[in-house]
PDB file of C-alpha atoms in Angstrom:
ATOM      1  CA  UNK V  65      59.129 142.324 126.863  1.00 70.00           C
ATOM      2  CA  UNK V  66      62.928 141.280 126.295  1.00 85.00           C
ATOM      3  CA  UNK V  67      64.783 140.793 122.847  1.00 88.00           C
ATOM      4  CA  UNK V  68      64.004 137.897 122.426  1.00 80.00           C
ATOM      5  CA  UNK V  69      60.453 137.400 123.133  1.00 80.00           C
ATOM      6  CA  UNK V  70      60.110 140.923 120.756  1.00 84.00           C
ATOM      7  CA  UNK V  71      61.953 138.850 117.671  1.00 82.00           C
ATOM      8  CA  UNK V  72      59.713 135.924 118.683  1.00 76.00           C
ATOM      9  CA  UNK V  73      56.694 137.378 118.196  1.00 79.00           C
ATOM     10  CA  UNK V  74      58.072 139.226 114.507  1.00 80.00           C
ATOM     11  CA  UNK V  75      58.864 136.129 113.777  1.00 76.00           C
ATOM     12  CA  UNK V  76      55.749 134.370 114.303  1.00 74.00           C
ATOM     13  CA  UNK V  77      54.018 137.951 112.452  1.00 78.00           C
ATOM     14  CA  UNK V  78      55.464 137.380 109.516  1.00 77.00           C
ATOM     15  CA  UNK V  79      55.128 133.712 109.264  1.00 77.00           C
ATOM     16  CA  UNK V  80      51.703 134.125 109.314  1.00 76.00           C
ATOM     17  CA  UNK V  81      51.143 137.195 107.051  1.00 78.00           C
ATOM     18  CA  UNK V  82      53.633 135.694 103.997  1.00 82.00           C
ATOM     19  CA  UNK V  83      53.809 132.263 104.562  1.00 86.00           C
ATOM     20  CA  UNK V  84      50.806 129.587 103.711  1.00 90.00           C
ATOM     21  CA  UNK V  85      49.679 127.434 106.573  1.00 91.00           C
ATOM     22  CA  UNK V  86      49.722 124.199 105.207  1.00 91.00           C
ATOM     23  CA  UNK V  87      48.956 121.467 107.984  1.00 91.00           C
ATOM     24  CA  UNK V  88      48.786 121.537 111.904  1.00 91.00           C
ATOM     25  CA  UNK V  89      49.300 118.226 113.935  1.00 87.00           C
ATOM     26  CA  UNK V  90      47.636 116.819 116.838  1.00 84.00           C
ATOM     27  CA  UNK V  91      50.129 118.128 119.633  1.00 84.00           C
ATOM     28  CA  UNK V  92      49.213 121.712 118.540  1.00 89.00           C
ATOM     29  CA  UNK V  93      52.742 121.947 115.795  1.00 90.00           C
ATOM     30  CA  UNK V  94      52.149 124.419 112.717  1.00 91.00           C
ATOM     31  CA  UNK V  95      53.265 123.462 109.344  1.00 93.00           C
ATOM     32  CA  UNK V  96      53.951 126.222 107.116  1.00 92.00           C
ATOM     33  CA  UNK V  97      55.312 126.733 102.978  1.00 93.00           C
ATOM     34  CA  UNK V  98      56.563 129.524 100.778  1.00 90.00           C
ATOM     35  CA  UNK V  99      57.687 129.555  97.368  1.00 91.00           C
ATOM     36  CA  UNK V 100      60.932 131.808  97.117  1.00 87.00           C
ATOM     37  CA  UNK V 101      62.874 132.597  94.279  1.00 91.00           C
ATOM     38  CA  UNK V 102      61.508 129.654  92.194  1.00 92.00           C
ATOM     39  CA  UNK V 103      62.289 126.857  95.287  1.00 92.00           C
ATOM     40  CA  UNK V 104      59.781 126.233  98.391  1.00 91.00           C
ATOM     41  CA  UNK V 105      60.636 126.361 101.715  1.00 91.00           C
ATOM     42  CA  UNK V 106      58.690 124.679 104.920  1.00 93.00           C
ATOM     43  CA  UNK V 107      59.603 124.635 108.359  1.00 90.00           C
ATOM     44  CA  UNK V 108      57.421 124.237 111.022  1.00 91.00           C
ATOM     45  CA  UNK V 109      56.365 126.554 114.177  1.00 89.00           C
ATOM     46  CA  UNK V 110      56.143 124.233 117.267  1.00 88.00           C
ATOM     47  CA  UNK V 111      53.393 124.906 120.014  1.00 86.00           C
ATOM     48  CA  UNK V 112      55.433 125.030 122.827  1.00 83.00           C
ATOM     49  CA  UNK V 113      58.999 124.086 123.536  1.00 83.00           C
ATOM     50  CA  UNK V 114      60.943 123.474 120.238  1.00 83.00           C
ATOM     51  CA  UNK V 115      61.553 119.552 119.997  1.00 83.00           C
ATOM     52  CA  UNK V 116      61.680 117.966 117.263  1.00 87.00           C
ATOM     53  CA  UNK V 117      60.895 114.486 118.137  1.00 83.00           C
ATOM     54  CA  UNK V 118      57.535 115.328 118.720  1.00 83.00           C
ATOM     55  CA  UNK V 119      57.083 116.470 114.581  1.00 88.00           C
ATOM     56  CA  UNK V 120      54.624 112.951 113.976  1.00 85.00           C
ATOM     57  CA  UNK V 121      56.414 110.851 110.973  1.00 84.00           C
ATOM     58  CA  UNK V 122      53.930 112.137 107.762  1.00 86.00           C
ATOM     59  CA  UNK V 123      55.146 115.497 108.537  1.00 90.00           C
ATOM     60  CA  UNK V 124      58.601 114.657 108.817  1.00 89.00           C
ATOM     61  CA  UNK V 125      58.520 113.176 105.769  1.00 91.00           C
ATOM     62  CA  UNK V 126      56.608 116.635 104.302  1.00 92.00           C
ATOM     63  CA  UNK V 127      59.290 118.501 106.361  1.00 93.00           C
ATOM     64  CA  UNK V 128      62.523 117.324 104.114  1.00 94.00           C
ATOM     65  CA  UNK V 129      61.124 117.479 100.708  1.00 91.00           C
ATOM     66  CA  UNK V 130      60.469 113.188 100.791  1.00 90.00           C
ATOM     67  CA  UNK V 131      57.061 113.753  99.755  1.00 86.00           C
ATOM     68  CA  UNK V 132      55.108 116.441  98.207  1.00 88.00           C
ATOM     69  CA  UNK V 133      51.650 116.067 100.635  1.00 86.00           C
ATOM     70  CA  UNK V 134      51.628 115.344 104.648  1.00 85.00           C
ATOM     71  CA  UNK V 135      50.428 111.998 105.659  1.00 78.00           C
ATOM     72  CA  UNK V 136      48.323 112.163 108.277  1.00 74.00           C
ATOM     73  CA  UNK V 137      49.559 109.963 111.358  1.00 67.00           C
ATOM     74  CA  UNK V 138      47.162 107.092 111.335  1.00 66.00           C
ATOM     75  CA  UNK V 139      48.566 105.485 114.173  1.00 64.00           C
ATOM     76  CA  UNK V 140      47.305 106.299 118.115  1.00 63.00           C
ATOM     77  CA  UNK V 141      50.494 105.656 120.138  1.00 69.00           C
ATOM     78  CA  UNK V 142      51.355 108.475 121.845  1.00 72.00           C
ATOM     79  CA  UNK V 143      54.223 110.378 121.912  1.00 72.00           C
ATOM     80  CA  UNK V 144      57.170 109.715 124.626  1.00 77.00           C
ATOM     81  CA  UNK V 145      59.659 112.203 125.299  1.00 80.00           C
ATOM     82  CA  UNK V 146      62.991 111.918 124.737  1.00 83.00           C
ATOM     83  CA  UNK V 147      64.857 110.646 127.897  1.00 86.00           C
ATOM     84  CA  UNK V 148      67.872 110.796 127.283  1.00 87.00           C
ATOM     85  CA  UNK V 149      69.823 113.063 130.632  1.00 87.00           C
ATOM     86  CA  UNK V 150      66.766 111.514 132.508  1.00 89.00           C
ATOM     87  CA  UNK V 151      66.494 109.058 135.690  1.00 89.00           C
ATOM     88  CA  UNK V 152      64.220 107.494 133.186  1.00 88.00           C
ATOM     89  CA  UNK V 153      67.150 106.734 130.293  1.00 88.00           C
ATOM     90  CA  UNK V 154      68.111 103.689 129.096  1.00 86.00           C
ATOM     91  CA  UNK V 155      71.036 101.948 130.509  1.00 80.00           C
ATOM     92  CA  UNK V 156      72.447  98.524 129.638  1.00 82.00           C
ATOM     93  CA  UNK V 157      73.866  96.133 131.684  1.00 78.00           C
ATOM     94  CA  UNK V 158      76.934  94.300 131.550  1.00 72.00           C
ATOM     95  CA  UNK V 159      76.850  91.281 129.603  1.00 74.00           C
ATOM     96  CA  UNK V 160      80.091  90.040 129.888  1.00 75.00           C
ATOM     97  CA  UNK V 161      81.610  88.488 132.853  1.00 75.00           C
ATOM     98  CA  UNK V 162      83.737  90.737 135.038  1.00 76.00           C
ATOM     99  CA  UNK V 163      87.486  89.082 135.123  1.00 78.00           C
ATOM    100  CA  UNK V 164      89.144  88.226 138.283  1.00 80.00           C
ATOM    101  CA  UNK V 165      92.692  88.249 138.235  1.00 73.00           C
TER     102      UNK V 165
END
């Protein structure tokens, strides 16, 4: 087991022995709160790779103190990826005529 992997796991230990589990979303994401010192914290644990573009809107929301419950995502489209770097990226054409001189 490396470093990191060691502080990983600690990590996730002590997340779920002091922290309260407080929602977890459809792509497997866990939610979690603490009170500390008075103020409440959240942050989330993600299932796999951390991205956060796949954290569904209601959480995000929960996530940056916007609202005080998580709305659950109503909505079935499914979550793209970001492409960005990808063959798959957006890129716009030209609009304007090129100038010959």
């Amino acid at each position: 087991m490396g470093v990191r992997a060691f502080f990983l796991k600690m990590f996730n230990f002590l997340t779920r022995k002091r922290a309260c589990l407080v929602y977890t979303d459809h792509l497997g994401n866990s939610y979690y709160s603490r009170v500390v010192r008075g103020k409440e914290r959240r942050w989330v644990v993600y299932a796999s790779k951390a991205d956060p573009s796949t954290v569904p809107a209601g959480c995000h929301l929960w996530l940056h103190y916007t609202s005080d419950h998580i709305v659950a995502d109503r909505s079935k489209s499914v979550h793209t990826p970001n492409l960005t770097g990808t063959n798959h990226a957006y890129h716009p054409h030209k609009t304007s005529p090129i100038k010959v001189s």
